[in-house]
Amino acid sequence: AVAAELPAASLAALMAQAGVEVHRDLPVDAAGGNNPTVFFPQVVGADQAWEQNIRGRGVVVAVVDSGISDKFSWAENNTIARYDALDNGPKRYDAYGHGTYLAGIIGSRRHDDNGYAGVAPRVKFVDVRVLDESGSGNYTDIVEGLDWILANHEEYDIRIVNMSIVGLVDRPYFANIINQAVERLWEAGIVVVAAAGNGGVTESSDGNTPMTISVPGNDPFVITVGAFTDNFTPADMSDDYVAPFSGAGPTEMGFVKPDVIAPGAHMISQMRNNSPWAQSGSAEHITGHWWQSAGTSAATAVVTGVAALILDANPDLTPDQVKYILMAEAAPAVYEDGSLAWSIFQQGAGRVWAPSAIAAVDGVDVATIPSANAGLIAGEPFAGPVVFRDGEFHFVDEHGNDLLVDGGYGWAGGYGWAGGYGWAGGYGWAGGFFDEATGTTWTGGYGWAGSVNDWQEWPAEQVWLSGYGWAGGYGWAGGYGWAGGYGWAGGYGWAGGYGWAGHLSLAQANN
């Protein structure tokens, strides 16, 4: 081969010579171009779903947040409708940056060396803007946005709502108007995925502080997502751990939360470089319009993407069935003796895993797939099966009697671990979160003795005291606005060696 610079007039004569081929010296880019390589789709097995041509095709996701930018082709070309609930001047697609960042995690079609930069790259978006340029919103705007989704979900075939926003808990979940709107969506057949919140680290705790689940994640009729980190080793599960900032349960009404955990640290996605959220210090600039941040907001977007893959595989599933499958096929972190490395109030059912969740529904008759929230009815008040007594959380029946004599789920708080565990399995869930011996489900509950209005509002720093409720001991951290965009720069090391695998039964979770 010979390389040469020739005037254009000489090319025709050269190409006419026998045995000579002329090729333009075209520029090339490294694989992935200017796109940084992201790993979270591989951490949850989304790439294995792509190989089966399951990529979220036909699934529409409503992102309830600060908006979705029109700058990026993957966002603009795949956003089929927009609604601005703020009504505060000229329409702004995303004046903050948070919503675009999340949409990219859910379903960006940009390519990198690993494949796609989003979990479900064939989803369509509906942009529901409820947060302003400071990342703040109020109940009026959020309820308006959710009610618009309810009124228009059939027209746009909305199947999932992503709510990476958090609000302060100041009353029972069923008396909160955001949760009431969310339950109407769930009842209409729309999966709602919500953040656990980033309140795990407080002045009195270095991580996963009990009872720090935010609104609307404290509602049983959502899929509540906590965060773990792959510790910058995405191919090695053995050093992954639950992020200390991730909000922990139980909820104020005694429900086990989060439901599952997903990658939520050093998460890379796109937003405009001049976005206020990008400039706030909550995100780190990588290259171009790519930014890195952390939080349960990002973890929620990952689970929204996995839920879209599940609905691509089986569009007939109900929200309760999607929640059941995500939990039943999750993998908790356990020690070699079978005890939990983290309480279920920290890791829920465990880390989501798309391949097994898809395998459990692909081509399966939905009539044979169980549902979460057994015995619960949206719009009615319920209490969960957990109470705080004698310095620990206990599972009880509707009469307050312990369901587990050994207090197998007892947890007095704290974040420490002894190491030497894995995300390991062989623990048949018998329903994903069900104990045949007691008939207890994590997502079940008991009818509230009073009415929806039979409660008194309590201060943010005080746990609600009721006939069923809490004996005290853990106060509310409070102070979290609706942005859900609390960044985390990392820095939590891990020297252990454990794995993630399999599933878990109620009686075996004894940490």
Short mmCIF file of N, CA and C in Angstrom, two decimals, residues 378-445:
data_model
loop_
_atom_site.label_atom_id
_atom_site.label_comp_id
_atom_site.label_asym_id
_atom_site.label_seq_id
_atom_site.Cartn_x
_atom_site.Cartn_y
_atom_site.Cartn_z
N ALA A 378 -55.18 -0.71 47.07
CA ALA A 378 -54.79 0.68 46.88
C ALA A 378 -55.91 1.60 47.33
N GLY A 379 -55.56 2.67 48.00
CA GLY A 379 -56.54 3.63 48.47
C GLY A 379 -57.06 3.37 49.86
N GLU A 380 -56.69 2.24 50.46
CA GLU A 380 -57.11 1.93 51.82
C GLU A 380 -55.90 1.92 52.74
N PRO A 381 -56.10 2.25 54.03
CA PRO A 381 -54.96 2.33 54.95
C PRO A 381 -54.55 0.96 55.48
N PHE A 382 -53.25 0.74 55.52
CA PHE A 382 -52.71 -0.52 56.05
C PHE A 382 -51.50 -0.23 56.91
N ALA A 383 -51.22 -1.17 57.82
CA ALA A 383 -50.00 -1.14 58.61
C ALA A 383 -49.17 -2.35 58.23
N GLY A 384 -47.88 -2.17 58.16
CA GLY A 384 -46.98 -3.26 57.82
C GLY A 384 -46.71 -4.16 59.01
N PRO A 385 -45.95 -5.23 58.79
CA PRO A 385 -45.75 -6.24 59.83
C PRO A 385 -44.57 -6.00 60.75
N VAL A 386 -44.02 -4.77 60.78
CA VAL A 386 -42.81 -4.51 61.56
C VAL A 386 -43.08 -3.48 62.66
N VAL A 387 -42.61 -3.77 63.88
CA VAL A 387 -42.67 -2.82 64.98
C VAL A 387 -41.29 -2.72 65.62
N PHE A 388 -41.06 -1.62 66.31
CA PHE A 388 -39.80 -1.41 67.03
C PHE A 388 -40.06 -1.64 68.51
N ARG A 389 -39.34 -2.60 69.11
CA ARG A 389 -39.57 -2.94 70.51
C ARG A 389 -38.28 -3.49 71.11
N ASP A 390 -37.98 -3.06 72.32
CA ASP A 390 -36.80 -3.55 73.05
C ASP A 390 -35.51 -3.37 72.24
N GLY A 391 -35.42 -2.24 71.54
CA GLY A 391 -34.20 -1.93 70.84
C GLY A 391 -34.02 -2.61 69.51
N GLU A 392 -35.05 -3.32 69.03
CA GLU A 392 -34.95 -4.02 67.75
C GLU A 392 -36.27 -3.91 66.99
N PHE A 393 -36.18 -4.17 65.69
CA PHE A 393 -37.38 -4.27 64.87
C PHE A 393 -37.84 -5.72 64.86
N HIS A 394 -39.15 -5.93 64.99
CA HIS A 394 -39.71 -7.27 65.03
C HIS A 394 -40.85 -7.39 64.04
N PHE A 395 -41.00 -8.59 63.46
CA PHE A 395 -42.16 -8.91 62.65
C PHE A 395 -43.26 -9.41 63.58
N VAL A 396 -44.47 -8.86 63.42
CA VAL A 396 -45.58 -9.24 64.28
C VAL A 396 -46.83 -9.50 63.44
N ASP A 397 -47.80 -10.18 64.05
CA ASP A 397 -49.08 -10.37 63.39
C ASP A 397 -49.99 -9.19 63.73
N GLU A 398 -51.25 -9.30 63.29
CA GLU A 398 -52.15 -8.16 63.48
C GLU A 398 -52.47 -7.88 64.95
N HIS A 399 -52.11 -8.84 65.84
CA HIS A 399 -52.34 -8.66 67.27
C HIS A 399 -51.08 -8.21 68.00
N GLY A 400 -50.00 -8.02 67.25
CA GLY A 400 -48.75 -7.59 67.87
C GLY A 400 -47.88 -8.71 68.36
N ASN A 401 -48.24 -9.96 68.06
CA ASN A 401 -47.45 -11.10 68.51
C ASN A 401 -46.29 -11.35 67.54
N ASP A 402 -45.12 -11.69 68.08
CA ASP A 402 -43.97 -11.96 67.24
C ASP A 402 -44.23 -13.13 66.32
N LEU A 403 -43.84 -12.97 65.06
CA LEU A 403 -43.95 -14.06 64.09
C LEU A 403 -42.71 -14.93 64.09
N LEU A 404 -41.57 -14.36 64.46
CA LEU A 404 -40.32 -15.11 64.50
C LEU A 404 -39.81 -15.08 65.93
N VAL A 405 -39.79 -16.24 66.55
CA VAL A 405 -39.42 -16.32 67.96
C VAL A 405 -38.01 -15.81 68.19
N ASP A 406 -37.11 -16.11 67.23
CA ASP A 406 -35.71 -15.71 67.39
C ASP A 406 -35.44 -14.28 66.94
N GLY A 407 -36.51 -13.56 66.63
CA GLY A 407 -36.31 -12.18 66.17
C GLY A 407 -35.41 -12.10 64.95
N GLY A 408 -35.64 -12.99 64.01
CA GLY A 408 -34.74 -13.17 62.88
C GLY A 408 -34.48 -11.93 62.06
N TYR A 409 -35.39 -10.96 62.08
CA TYR A 409 -35.16 -9.75 61.31
C TYR A 409 -34.79 -8.57 62.20
N GLY A 410 -34.50 -8.87 63.45
CA GLY A 410 -34.17 -7.79 64.36
C GLY A 410 -32.99 -6.97 63.88
N TRP A 411 -33.06 -5.68 64.06
CA TRP A 411 -31.97 -4.78 63.66
C TRP A 411 -32.04 -3.54 64.52
N ALA A 412 -30.96 -3.28 65.20
CA ALA A 412 -30.93 -2.12 66.09
C ALA A 412 -30.31 -0.91 65.42
N GLY A 413 -30.08 -1.00 64.13
CA GLY A 413 -29.46 0.10 63.42
C GLY A 413 -27.97 -0.11 63.26
N GLY A 414 -27.35 0.82 62.53
CA GLY A 414 -25.91 0.72 62.32
C GLY A 414 -25.58 0.18 60.95
N TYR A 415 -24.34 0.46 60.52
CA TYR A 415 -23.95 0.15 59.16
C TYR A 415 -22.84 -0.87 59.07
N GLY A 416 -22.23 -1.21 60.19
CA GLY A 416 -21.03 -2.04 60.15
C GLY A 416 -21.28 -3.44 59.61
N TRP A 417 -20.21 -4.05 59.13
CA TRP A 417 -20.27 -5.44 58.66
C TRP A 417 -18.95 -6.11 59.00
N ALA A 418 -18.96 -7.43 58.99
CA ALA A 418 -17.76 -8.18 59.36
C ALA A 418 -17.00 -8.70 58.15
N GLY A 419 -17.53 -8.51 56.96
CA GLY A 419 -16.87 -8.99 55.75
C GLY A 419 -17.09 -10.48 55.56
N GLY A 420 -16.50 -10.99 54.49
CA GLY A 420 -16.54 -12.42 54.23
C GLY A 420 -17.87 -12.97 53.79
N TYR A 421 -18.65 -12.19 53.06
CA TYR A 421 -19.94 -12.69 52.61
C TYR A 421 -20.04 -12.56 51.10
N GLY A 422 -21.12 -13.07 50.55
CA GLY A 422 -21.31 -13.02 49.12
C GLY A 422 -22.76 -12.81 48.77
N TRP A 423 -22.99 -12.47 47.51
CA TRP A 423 -24.36 -12.36 47.01
C TRP A 423 -24.70 -13.77 46.53
N ALA A 424 -25.05 -14.62 47.48
CA ALA A 424 -25.12 -16.05 47.21
C ALA A 424 -26.51 -16.56 47.40
N GLY A 425 -26.77 -17.78 46.93
CA GLY A 425 -28.14 -18.16 46.86
C GLY A 425 -28.53 -19.55 47.25
N GLY A 426 -29.57 -20.03 46.55
CA GLY A 426 -30.18 -21.28 46.90
C GLY A 426 -31.18 -21.15 48.02
N TYR A 427 -31.76 -19.96 48.17
CA TYR A 427 -32.70 -19.74 49.26
C TYR A 427 -34.12 -19.62 48.75
N GLY A 428 -34.73 -20.60 48.17
CA GLY A 428 -36.02 -20.43 47.55
C GLY A 428 -36.93 -19.47 48.28
N TRP A 429 -37.39 -18.47 47.55
CA TRP A 429 -38.22 -17.44 48.18
C TRP A 429 -39.63 -17.93 48.47
N ALA A 430 -40.09 -18.97 47.82
CA ALA A 430 -41.47 -19.41 47.98
C ALA A 430 -42.42 -18.23 47.80
N GLY A 431 -42.15 -17.43 46.84
CA GLY A 431 -42.99 -16.27 46.58
C GLY A 431 -42.20 -14.99 46.61
N GLY A 432 -40.92 -15.11 46.71
CA GLY A 432 -40.08 -13.94 46.60
C GLY A 432 -39.83 -13.24 47.91
N PHE A 433 -40.78 -13.30 48.83
CA PHE A 433 -40.65 -12.60 50.10
C PHE A 433 -41.73 -13.16 51.01
N PHE A 434 -41.84 -14.50 51.03
CA PHE A 434 -42.96 -15.15 51.70
C PHE A 434 -42.46 -16.29 52.56
N ASP A 435 -42.97 -16.42 53.78
CA ASP A 435 -42.61 -17.50 54.68
C ASP A 435 -43.81 -18.42 54.85
N GLU A 436 -43.71 -19.64 54.32
CA GLU A 436 -44.83 -20.57 54.38
C GLU A 436 -45.21 -20.91 55.81
N ALA A 437 -44.22 -20.93 56.71
CA ALA A 437 -44.50 -21.33 58.09
C ALA A 437 -45.41 -20.34 58.80
N THR A 438 -45.26 -19.07 58.50
CA THR A 438 -46.05 -18.05 59.18
C THR A 438 -47.11 -17.41 58.30
N GLY A 439 -47.01 -17.63 56.99
CA GLY A 439 -47.94 -16.98 56.07
C GLY A 439 -47.68 -15.50 55.93
N THR A 440 -46.48 -15.07 56.25
CA THR A 440 -46.13 -13.65 56.25
C THR A 440 -45.47 -13.24 54.95
N THR A 441 -45.89 -12.14 54.39
CA THR A 441 -45.22 -11.58 53.21
C THR A 441 -44.63 -10.24 53.57
N TRP A 442 -43.47 -9.95 53.01
CA TRP A 442 -42.86 -8.65 53.25
C TRP A 442 -43.77 -7.53 52.79
N THR A 443 -44.42 -7.75 51.67
CA THR A 443 -45.21 -6.66 51.09
C THR A 443 -46.66 -6.73 51.51
N GLY A 444 -46.99 -7.62 52.43
CA GLY A 444 -48.34 -7.68 52.95
C GLY A 444 -48.52 -6.68 54.08
N GLY A 445 -49.69 -6.74 54.73
CA GLY A 445 -49.95 -5.83 55.83
C GLY A 445 -51.29 -6.12 56.45
#
